[in-house]
mmCIF file of C-alpha atoms in Angstrom:
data_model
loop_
_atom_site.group_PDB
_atom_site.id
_atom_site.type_symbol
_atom_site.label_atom_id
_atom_site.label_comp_id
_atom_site.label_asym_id
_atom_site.label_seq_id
_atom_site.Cartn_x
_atom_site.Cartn_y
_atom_site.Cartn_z
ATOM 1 C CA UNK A 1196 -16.310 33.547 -38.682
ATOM 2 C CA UNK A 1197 -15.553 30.503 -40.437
ATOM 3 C CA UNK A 1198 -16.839 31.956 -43.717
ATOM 4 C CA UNK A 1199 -14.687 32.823 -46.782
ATOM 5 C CA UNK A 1200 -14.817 33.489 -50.507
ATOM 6 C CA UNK A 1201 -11.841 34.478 -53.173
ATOM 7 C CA UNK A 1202 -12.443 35.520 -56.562
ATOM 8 C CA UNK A 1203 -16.492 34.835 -56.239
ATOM 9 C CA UNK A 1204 -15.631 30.681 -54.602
ATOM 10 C CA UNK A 1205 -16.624 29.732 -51.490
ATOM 11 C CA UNK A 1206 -14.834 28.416 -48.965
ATOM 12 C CA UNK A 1207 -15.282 26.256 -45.793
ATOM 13 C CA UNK A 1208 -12.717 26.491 -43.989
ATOM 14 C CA UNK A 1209 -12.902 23.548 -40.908
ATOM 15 C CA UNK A 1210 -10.417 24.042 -38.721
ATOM 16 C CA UNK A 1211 -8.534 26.921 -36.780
ATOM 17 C CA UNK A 1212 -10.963 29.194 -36.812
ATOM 18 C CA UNK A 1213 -10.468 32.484 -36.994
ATOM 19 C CA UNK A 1214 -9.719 31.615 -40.508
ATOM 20 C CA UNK A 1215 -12.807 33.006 -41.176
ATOM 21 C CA UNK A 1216 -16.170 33.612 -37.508
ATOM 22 C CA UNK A 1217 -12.166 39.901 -36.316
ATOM 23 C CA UNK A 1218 -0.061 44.894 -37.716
ATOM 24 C CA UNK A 1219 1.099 47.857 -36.240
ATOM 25 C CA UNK A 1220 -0.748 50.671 -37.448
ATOM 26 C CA UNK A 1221 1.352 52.007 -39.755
ATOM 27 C CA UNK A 1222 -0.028 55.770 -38.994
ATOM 28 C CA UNK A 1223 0.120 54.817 -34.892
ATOM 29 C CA UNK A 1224 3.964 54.020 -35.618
ATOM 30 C CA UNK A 1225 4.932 57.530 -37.818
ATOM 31 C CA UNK A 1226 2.501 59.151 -34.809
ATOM 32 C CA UNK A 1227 2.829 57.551 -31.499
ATOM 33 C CA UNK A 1228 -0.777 57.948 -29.647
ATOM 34 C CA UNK A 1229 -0.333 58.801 -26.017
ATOM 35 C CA UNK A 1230 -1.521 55.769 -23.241
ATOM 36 C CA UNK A 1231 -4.683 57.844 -22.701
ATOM 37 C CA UNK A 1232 -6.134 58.831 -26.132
ATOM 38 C CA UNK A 1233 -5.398 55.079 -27.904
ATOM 39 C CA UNK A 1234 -7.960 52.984 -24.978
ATOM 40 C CA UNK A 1235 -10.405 55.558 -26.325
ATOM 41 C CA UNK A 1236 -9.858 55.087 -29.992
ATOM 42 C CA UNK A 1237 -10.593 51.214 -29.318
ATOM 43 C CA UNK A 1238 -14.177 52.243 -27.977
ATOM 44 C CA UNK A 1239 -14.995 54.254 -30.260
ATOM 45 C CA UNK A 1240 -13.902 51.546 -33.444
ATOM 46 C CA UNK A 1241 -15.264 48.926 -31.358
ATOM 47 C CA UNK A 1242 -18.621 50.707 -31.084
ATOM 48 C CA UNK A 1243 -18.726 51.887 -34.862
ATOM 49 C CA UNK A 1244 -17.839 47.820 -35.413
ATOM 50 C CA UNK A 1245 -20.697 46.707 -33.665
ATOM 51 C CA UNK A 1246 -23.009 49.131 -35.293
ATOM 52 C CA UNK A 1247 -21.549 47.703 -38.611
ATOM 53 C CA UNK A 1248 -22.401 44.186 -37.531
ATOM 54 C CA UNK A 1249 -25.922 44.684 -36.709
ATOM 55 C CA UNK A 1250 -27.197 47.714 -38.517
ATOM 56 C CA UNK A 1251 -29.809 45.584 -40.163
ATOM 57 C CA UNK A 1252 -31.067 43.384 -37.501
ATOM 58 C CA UNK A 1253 -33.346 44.996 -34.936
ATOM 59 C CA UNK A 1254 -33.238 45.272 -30.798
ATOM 60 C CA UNK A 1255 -30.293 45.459 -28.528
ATOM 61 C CA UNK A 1256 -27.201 44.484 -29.973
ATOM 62 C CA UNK A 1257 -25.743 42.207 -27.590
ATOM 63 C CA UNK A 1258 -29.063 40.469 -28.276
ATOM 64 C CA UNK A 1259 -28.934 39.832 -31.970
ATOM 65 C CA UNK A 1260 -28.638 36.722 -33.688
ATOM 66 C CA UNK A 1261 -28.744 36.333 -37.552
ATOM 67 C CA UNK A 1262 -29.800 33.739 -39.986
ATOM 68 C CA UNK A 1263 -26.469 31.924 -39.513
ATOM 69 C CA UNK A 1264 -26.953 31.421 -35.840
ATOM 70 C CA UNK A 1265 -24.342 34.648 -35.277
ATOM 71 C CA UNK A 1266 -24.515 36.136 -32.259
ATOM 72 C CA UNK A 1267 -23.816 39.332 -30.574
ATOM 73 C CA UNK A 1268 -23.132 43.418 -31.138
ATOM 74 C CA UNK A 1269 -20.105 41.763 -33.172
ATOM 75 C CA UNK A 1270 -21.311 38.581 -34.504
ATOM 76 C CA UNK A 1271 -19.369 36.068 -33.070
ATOM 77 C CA UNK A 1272 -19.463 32.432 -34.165
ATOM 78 C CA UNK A 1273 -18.902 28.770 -32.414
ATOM 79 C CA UNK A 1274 -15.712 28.528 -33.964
ATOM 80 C CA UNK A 1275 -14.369 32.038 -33.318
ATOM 81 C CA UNK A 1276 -15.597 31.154 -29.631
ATOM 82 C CA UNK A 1277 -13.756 27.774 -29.929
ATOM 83 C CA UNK A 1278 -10.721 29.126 -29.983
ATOM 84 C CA UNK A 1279 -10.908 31.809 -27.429
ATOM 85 C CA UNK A 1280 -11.700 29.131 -24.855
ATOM 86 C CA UNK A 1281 -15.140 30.181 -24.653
ATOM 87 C CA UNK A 1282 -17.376 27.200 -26.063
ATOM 88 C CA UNK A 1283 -17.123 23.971 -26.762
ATOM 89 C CA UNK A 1284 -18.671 22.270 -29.357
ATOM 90 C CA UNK A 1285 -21.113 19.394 -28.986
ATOM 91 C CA UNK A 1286 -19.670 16.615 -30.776
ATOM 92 C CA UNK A 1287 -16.526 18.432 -32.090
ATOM 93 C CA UNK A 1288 -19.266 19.753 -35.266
ATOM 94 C CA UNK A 1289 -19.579 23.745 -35.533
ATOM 95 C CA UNK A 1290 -20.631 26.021 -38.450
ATOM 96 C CA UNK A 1291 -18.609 24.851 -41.423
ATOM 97 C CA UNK A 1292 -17.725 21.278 -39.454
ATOM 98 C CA UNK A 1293 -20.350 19.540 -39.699
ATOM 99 C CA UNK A 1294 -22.986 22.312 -39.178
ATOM 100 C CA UNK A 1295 -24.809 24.461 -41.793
ATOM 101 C CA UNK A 1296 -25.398 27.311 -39.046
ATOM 102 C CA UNK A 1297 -24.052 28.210 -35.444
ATOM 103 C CA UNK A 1298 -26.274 25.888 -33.751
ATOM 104 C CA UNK A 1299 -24.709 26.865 -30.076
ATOM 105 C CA UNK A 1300 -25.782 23.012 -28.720
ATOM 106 C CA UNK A 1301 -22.051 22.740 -27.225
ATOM 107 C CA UNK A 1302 -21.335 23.680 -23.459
ATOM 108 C CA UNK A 1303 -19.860 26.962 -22.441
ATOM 109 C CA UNK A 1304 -16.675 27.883 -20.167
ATOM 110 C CA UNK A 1305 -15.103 30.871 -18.309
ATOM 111 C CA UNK A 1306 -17.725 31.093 -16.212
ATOM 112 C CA UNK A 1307 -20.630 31.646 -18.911
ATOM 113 C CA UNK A 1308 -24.301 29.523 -18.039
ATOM 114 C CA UNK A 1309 -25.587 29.066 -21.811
ATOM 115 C CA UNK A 1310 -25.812 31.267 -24.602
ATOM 116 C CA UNK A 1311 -28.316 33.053 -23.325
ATOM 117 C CA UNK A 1312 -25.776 34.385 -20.479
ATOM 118 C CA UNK A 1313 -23.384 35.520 -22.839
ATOM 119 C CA UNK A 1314 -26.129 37.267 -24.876
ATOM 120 C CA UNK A 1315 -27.515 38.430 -21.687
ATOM 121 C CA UNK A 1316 -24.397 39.603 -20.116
ATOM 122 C CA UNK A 1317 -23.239 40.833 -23.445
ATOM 123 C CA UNK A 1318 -21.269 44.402 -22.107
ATOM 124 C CA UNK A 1319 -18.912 42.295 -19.975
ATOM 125 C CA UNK A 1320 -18.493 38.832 -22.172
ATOM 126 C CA UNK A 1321 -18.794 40.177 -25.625
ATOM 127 C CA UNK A 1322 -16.660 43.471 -24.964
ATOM 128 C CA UNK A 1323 -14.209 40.975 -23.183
ATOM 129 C CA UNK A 1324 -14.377 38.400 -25.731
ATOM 130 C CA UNK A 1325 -14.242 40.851 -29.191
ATOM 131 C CA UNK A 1326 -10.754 42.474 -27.625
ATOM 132 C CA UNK A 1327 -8.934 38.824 -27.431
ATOM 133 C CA UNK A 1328 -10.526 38.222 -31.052
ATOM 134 C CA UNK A 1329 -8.043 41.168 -32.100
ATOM 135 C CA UNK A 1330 -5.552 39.514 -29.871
ATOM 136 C CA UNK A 1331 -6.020 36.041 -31.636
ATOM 137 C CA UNK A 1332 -5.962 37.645 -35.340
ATOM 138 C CA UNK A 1333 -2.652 39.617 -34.011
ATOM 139 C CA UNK A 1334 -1.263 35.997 -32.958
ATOM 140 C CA UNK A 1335 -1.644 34.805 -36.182
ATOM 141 C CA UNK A 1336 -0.975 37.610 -38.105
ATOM 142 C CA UNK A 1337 2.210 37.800 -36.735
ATOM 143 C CA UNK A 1338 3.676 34.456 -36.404
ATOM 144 C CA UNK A 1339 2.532 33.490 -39.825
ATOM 145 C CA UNK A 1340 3.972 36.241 -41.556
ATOM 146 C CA UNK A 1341 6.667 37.579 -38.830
ATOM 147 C CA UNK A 1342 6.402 40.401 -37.032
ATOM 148 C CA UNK A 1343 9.022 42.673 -39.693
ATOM 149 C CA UNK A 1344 7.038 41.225 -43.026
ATOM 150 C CA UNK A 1345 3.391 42.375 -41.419
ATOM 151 C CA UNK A 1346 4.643 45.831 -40.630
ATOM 152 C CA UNK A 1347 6.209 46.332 -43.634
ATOM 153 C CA UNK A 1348 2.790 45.228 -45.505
ATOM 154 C CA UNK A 1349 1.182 47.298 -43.881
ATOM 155 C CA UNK A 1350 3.007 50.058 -44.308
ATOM 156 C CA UNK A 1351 3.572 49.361 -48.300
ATOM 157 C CA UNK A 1352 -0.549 49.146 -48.298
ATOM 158 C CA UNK A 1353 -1.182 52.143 -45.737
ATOM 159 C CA UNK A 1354 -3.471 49.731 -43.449
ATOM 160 C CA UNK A 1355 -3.751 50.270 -40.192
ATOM 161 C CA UNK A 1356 -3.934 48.513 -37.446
ATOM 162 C CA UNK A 1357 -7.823 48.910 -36.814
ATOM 163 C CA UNK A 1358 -8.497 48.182 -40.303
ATOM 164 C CA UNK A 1359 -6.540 44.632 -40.569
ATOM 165 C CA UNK A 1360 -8.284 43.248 -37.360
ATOM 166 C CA UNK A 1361 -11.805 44.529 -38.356
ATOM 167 C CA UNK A 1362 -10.859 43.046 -41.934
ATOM 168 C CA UNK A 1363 -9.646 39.966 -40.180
ATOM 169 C CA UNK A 1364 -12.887 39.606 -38.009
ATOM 170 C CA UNK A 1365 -15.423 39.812 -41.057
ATOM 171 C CA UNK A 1366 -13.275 37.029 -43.372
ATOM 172 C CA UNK A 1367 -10.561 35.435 -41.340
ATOM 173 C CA UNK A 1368 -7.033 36.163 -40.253
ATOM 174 C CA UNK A 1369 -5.777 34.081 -43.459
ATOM 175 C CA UNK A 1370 -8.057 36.089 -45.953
ATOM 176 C CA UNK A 1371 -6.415 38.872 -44.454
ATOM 177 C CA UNK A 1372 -3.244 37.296 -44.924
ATOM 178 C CA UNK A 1373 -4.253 36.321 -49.041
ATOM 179 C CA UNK A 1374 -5.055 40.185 -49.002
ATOM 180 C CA UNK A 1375 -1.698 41.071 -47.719
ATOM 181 C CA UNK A 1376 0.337 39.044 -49.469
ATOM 182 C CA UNK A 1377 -1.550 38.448 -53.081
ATOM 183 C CA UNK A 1378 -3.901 41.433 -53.304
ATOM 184 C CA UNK A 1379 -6.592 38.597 -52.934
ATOM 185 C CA UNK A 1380 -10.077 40.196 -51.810
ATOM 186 C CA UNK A 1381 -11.842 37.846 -49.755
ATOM 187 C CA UNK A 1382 -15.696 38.426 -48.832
ATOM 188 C CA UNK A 1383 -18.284 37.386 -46.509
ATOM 189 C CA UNK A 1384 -21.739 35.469 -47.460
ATOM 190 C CA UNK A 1385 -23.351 39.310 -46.846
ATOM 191 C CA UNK A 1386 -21.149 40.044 -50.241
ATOM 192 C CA UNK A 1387 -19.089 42.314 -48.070
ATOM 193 C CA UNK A 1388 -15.626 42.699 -49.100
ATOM 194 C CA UNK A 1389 -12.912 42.271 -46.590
ATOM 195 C CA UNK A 1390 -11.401 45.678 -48.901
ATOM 196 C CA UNK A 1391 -14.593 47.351 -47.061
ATOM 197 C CA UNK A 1392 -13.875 46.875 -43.284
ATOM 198 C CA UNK A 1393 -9.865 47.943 -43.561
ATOM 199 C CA UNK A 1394 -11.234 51.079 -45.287
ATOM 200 C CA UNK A 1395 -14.083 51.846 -43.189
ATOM 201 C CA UNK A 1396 -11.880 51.366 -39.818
ATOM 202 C CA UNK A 1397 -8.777 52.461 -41.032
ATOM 203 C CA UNK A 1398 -9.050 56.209 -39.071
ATOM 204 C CA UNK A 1399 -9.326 54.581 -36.061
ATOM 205 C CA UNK A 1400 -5.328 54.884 -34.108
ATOM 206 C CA UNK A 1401 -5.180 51.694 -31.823
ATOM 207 C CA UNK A 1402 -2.194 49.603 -31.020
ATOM 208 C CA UNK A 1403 -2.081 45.583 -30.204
ATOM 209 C CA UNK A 1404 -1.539 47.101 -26.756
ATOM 210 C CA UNK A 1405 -4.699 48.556 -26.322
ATOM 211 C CA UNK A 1406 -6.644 45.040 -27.262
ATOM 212 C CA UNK A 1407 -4.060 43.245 -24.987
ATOM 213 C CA UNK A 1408 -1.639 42.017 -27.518
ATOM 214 C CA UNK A 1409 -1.286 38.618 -28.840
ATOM 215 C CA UNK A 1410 -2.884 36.583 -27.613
ATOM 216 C CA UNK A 1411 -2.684 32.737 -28.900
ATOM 217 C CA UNK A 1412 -5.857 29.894 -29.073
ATOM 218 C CA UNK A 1413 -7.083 29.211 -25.749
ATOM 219 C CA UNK A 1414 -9.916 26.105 -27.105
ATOM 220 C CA UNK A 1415 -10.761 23.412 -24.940
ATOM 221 C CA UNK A 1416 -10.162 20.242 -27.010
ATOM 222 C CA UNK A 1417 -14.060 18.659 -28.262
ATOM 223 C CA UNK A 1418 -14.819 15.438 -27.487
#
């Protein structure tokens, strides 16, 4: 979500874009999780995330959209979408380009009709679509910081690795990376703080294996 705010400012963030529409866990390192218990782990953060996304809005959850054109059990946004490869914008404009909301009047790709389809078809886009998210914030996580510098974070801040990619999908991989690195606490426009999500997921024992790894942009270039 491109959506941020430090130190009670908000700010738009226009461009690569996780920055705001999802590290090794430091626990899953000390404590290895076996191949079949850490796929289940996912599920069950994934579902708990969805639940946090949507607690307040009523009907099915792959239904949902909020008052900022949001959409989906996890709230996804045009630019998040963008740059999974997913959406492309009408007019290169998006929320926080150009747009005041996620006004979903681009095209669609991967196979996806409208947004009606992904909405629709929500178990196989939006539970396909939410585990390269983590793969995207992982990708930049990672090669902004280096792979050594994040664990060690991580580790110095006992975050795991469910709690930096939930963090990361409410504010942005680089309000994750302000948190990290400066102890800055970044928020969304709900007044959540991004402090909340890494605490609230931080029980949950995945590795980037279990999401796929990193994974880098896969956008389709506007016109």
């Amino acid at each position: 979500m491109c959506k941020l705010v430090i130190a009670g400012v908000m700010y738009l963030t226009p461009v690569s874009m996780l920055q705001l529409g999802i590290g090794i866990v430091i626990p899953a390192i000390l404590s290895p999780i076996s191949a079949q218990e850490s796929p289940s782990q996912l599920n069950a953060m994934l579902e708990e995330l969805g639940r946090r996304e949507t607690r307040d809005q009523p009907g099915s959850p792959y239904q949902v959209t909020n008052h900022l054109g949001f959409i989906g059990k996890y709230q996804f946004g045009e630019a998040l979408l963008i740059d999974l490869g997913y959406y492309i914008p009408k007019n290169c404009t998006w929320y926080n380009q150009g747009a005041n909301t996620n006004e979903w009047h681009g095209t669609w790709a991967r196979g996806i009709r409208d947004v009606n389809d992904f909405k629709e078809n929500g178990a196989r886009w939006q539970e396909q679509a939410i585990r390269e998210a983590f793969g995207l914030t992982w990708h930049y996580l990672t090669s902004q910081l280096g792979s050594d510098k994040l664990h060690s974070l991580l580790q110095e801040k006992n975050i795991s690795i469910a709690g930096i990619v939930a963090g990361s999908h409410l504010v942005g991989y680089e309000a994750a990376i302000a948190y990290l690195t400066r102890g800055e606490v970044a928020t969304d426009p709900n007044n959540t703080a991004i402090t909340d999500y890494i605490e609230e997921f931080k029980h949950f024992q995945i590795t980037p294996e279990d999401f796929g790894g990193s994974r880098p942009p896969q956008r389709i270039e506007c016109n």
